[in-house]
CSV table of N, CA and C in Angstrom, one decimal:
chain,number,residue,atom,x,y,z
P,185,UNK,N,-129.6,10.4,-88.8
P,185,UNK,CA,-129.5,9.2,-87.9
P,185,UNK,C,-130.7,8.4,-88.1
P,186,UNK,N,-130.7,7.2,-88.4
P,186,UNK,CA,-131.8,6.0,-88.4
P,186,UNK,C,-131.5,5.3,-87.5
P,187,UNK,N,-132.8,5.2,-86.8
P,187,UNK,CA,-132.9,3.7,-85.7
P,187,UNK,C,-133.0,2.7,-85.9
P,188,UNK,N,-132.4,1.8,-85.5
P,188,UNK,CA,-132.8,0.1,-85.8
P,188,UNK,C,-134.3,-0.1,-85.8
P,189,UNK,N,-135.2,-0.9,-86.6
P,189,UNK,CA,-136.5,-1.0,-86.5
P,189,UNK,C,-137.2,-1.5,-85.2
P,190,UNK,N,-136.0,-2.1,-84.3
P,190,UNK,CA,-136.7,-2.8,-83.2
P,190,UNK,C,-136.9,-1.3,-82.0
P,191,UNK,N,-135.7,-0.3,-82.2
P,191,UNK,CA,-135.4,0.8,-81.1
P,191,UNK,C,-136.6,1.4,-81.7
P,192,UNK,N,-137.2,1.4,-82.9
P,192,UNK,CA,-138.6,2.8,-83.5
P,192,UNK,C,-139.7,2.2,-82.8
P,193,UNK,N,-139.6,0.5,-83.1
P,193,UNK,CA,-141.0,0.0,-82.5
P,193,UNK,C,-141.1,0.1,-80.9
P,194,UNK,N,-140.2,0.0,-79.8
P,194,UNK,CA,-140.2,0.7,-78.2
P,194,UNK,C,-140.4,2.0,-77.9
P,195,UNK,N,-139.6,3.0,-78.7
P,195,UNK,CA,-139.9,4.4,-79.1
P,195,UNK,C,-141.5,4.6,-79.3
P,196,UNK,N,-142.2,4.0,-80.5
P,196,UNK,CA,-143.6,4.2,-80.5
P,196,UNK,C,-144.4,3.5,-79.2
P,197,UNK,N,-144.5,2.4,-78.7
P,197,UNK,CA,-145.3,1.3,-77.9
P,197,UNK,C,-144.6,2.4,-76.5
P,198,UNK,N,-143.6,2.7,-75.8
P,198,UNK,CA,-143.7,3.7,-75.0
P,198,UNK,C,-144.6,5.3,-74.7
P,199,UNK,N,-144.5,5.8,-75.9
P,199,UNK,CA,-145.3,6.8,-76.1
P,199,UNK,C,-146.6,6.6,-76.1
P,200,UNK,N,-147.5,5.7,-76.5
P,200,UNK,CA,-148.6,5.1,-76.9
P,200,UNK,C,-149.0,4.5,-75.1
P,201,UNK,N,-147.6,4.3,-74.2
P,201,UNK,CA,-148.2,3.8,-73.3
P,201,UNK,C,-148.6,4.9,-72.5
P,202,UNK,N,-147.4,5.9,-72.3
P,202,UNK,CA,-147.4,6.8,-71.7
P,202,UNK,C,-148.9,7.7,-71.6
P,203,UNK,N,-149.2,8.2,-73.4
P,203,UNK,CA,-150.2,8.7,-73.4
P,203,UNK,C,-151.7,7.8,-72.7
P,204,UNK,N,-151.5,6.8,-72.5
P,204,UNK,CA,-152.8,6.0,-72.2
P,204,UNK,C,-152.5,6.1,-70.7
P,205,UNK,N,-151.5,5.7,-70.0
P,205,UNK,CA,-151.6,6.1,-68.3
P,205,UNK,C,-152.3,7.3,-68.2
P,206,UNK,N,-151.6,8.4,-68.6
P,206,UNK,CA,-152.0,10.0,-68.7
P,206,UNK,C,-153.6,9.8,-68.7
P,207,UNK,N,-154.0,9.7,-69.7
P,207,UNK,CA,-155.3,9.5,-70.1
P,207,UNK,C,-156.3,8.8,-68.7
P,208,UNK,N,-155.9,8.4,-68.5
P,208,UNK,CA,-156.9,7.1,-67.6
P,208,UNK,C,-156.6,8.2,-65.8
P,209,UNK,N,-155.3,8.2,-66.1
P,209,UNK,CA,-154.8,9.1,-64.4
P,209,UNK,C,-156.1,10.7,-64.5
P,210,UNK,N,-156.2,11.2,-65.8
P,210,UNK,CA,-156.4,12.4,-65.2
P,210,UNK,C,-158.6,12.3,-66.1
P,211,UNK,N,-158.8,11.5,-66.5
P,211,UNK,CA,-159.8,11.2,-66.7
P,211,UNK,C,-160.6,10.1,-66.4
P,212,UNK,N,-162.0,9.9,-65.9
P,212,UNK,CA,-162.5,9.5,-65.4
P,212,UNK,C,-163.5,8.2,-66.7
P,213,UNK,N,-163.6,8.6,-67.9
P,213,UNK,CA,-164.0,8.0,-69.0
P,213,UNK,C,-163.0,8.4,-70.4
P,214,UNK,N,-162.3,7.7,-70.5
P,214,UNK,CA,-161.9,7.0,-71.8
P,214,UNK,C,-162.5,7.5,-73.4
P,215,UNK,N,-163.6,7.6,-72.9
P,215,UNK,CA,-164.3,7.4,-74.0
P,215,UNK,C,-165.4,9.3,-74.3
P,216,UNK,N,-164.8,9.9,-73.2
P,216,UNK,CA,-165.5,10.9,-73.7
P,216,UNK,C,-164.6,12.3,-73.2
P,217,UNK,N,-164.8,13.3,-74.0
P,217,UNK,CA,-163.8,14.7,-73.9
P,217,UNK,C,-164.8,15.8,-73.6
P,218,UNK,N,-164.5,16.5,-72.6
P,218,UNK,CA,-165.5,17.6,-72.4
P,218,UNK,C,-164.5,19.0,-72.2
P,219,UNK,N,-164.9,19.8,-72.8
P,219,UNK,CA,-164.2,20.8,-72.9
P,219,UNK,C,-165.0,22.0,-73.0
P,220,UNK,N,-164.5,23.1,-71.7
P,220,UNK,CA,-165.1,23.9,-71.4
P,220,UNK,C,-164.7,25.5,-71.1
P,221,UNK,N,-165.5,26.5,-72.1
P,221,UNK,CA,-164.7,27.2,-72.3
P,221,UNK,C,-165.6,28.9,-72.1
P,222,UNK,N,-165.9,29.6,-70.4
P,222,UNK,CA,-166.7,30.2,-70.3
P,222,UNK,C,-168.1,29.6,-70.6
P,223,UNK,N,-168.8,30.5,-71.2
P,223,UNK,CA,-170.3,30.0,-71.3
P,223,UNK,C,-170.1,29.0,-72.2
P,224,UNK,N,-169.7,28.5,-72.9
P,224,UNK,CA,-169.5,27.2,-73.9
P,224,UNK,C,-169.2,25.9,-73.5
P,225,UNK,N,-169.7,25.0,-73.6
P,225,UNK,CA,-168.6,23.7,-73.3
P,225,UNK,C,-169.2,22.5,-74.5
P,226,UNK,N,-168.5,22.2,-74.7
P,226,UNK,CA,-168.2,20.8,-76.1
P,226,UNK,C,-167.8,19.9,-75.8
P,227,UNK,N,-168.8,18.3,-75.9
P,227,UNK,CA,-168.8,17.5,-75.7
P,227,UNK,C,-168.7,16.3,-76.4
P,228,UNK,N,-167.6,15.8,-76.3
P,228,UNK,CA,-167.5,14.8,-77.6
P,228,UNK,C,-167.2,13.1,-77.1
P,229,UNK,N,-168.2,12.4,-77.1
P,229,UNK,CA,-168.3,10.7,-76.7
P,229,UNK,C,-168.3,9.7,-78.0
P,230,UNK,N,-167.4,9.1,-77.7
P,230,UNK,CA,-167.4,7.5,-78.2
P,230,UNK,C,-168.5,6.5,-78.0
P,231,UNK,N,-169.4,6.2,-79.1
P,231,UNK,CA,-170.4,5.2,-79.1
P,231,UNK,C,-170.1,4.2,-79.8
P,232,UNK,N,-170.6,2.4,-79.2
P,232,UNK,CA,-170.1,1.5,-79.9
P,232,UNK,C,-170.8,0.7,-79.6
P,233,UNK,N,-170.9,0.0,-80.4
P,233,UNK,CA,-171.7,-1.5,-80.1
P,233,UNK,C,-171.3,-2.8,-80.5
P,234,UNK,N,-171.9,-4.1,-79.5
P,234,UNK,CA,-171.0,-5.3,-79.6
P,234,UNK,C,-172.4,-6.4,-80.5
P,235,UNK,N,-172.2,-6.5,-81.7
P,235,UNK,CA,-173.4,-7.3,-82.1
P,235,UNK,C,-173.2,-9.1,-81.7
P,236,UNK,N,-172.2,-9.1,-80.2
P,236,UNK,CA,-172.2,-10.5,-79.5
P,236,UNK,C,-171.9,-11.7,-80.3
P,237,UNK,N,-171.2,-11.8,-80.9
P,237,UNK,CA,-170.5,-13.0,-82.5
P,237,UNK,C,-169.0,-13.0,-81.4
């Protein structure tokens, strides 16, 4: 079964939105993942910079 290209592109842009509500609802930054596991926890942040152009 193939979808019409316009039903794949709503198909993707739904899921993409979905995952970003999720994201934002159950986290507090965007941009960083903390994951904790007993005595361990791993921390992984997004760094960026705007050189203002």
């Amino acid at each position: 079964m193939k979808l019409p290209r316009n039903a794949l592109v709503w198909c993707v842009l739904i899921v993409c939105l979905t995952l970003l509500i999720f994201t934002c609802l159950t986290r507090n930054r965007l941009c960083e993942v903390r994951l904790k596991d007993g005595n361990r926890e791993v921390a992984a942040s997004l760094a960026y910079e705007s050189n203002g152009k």
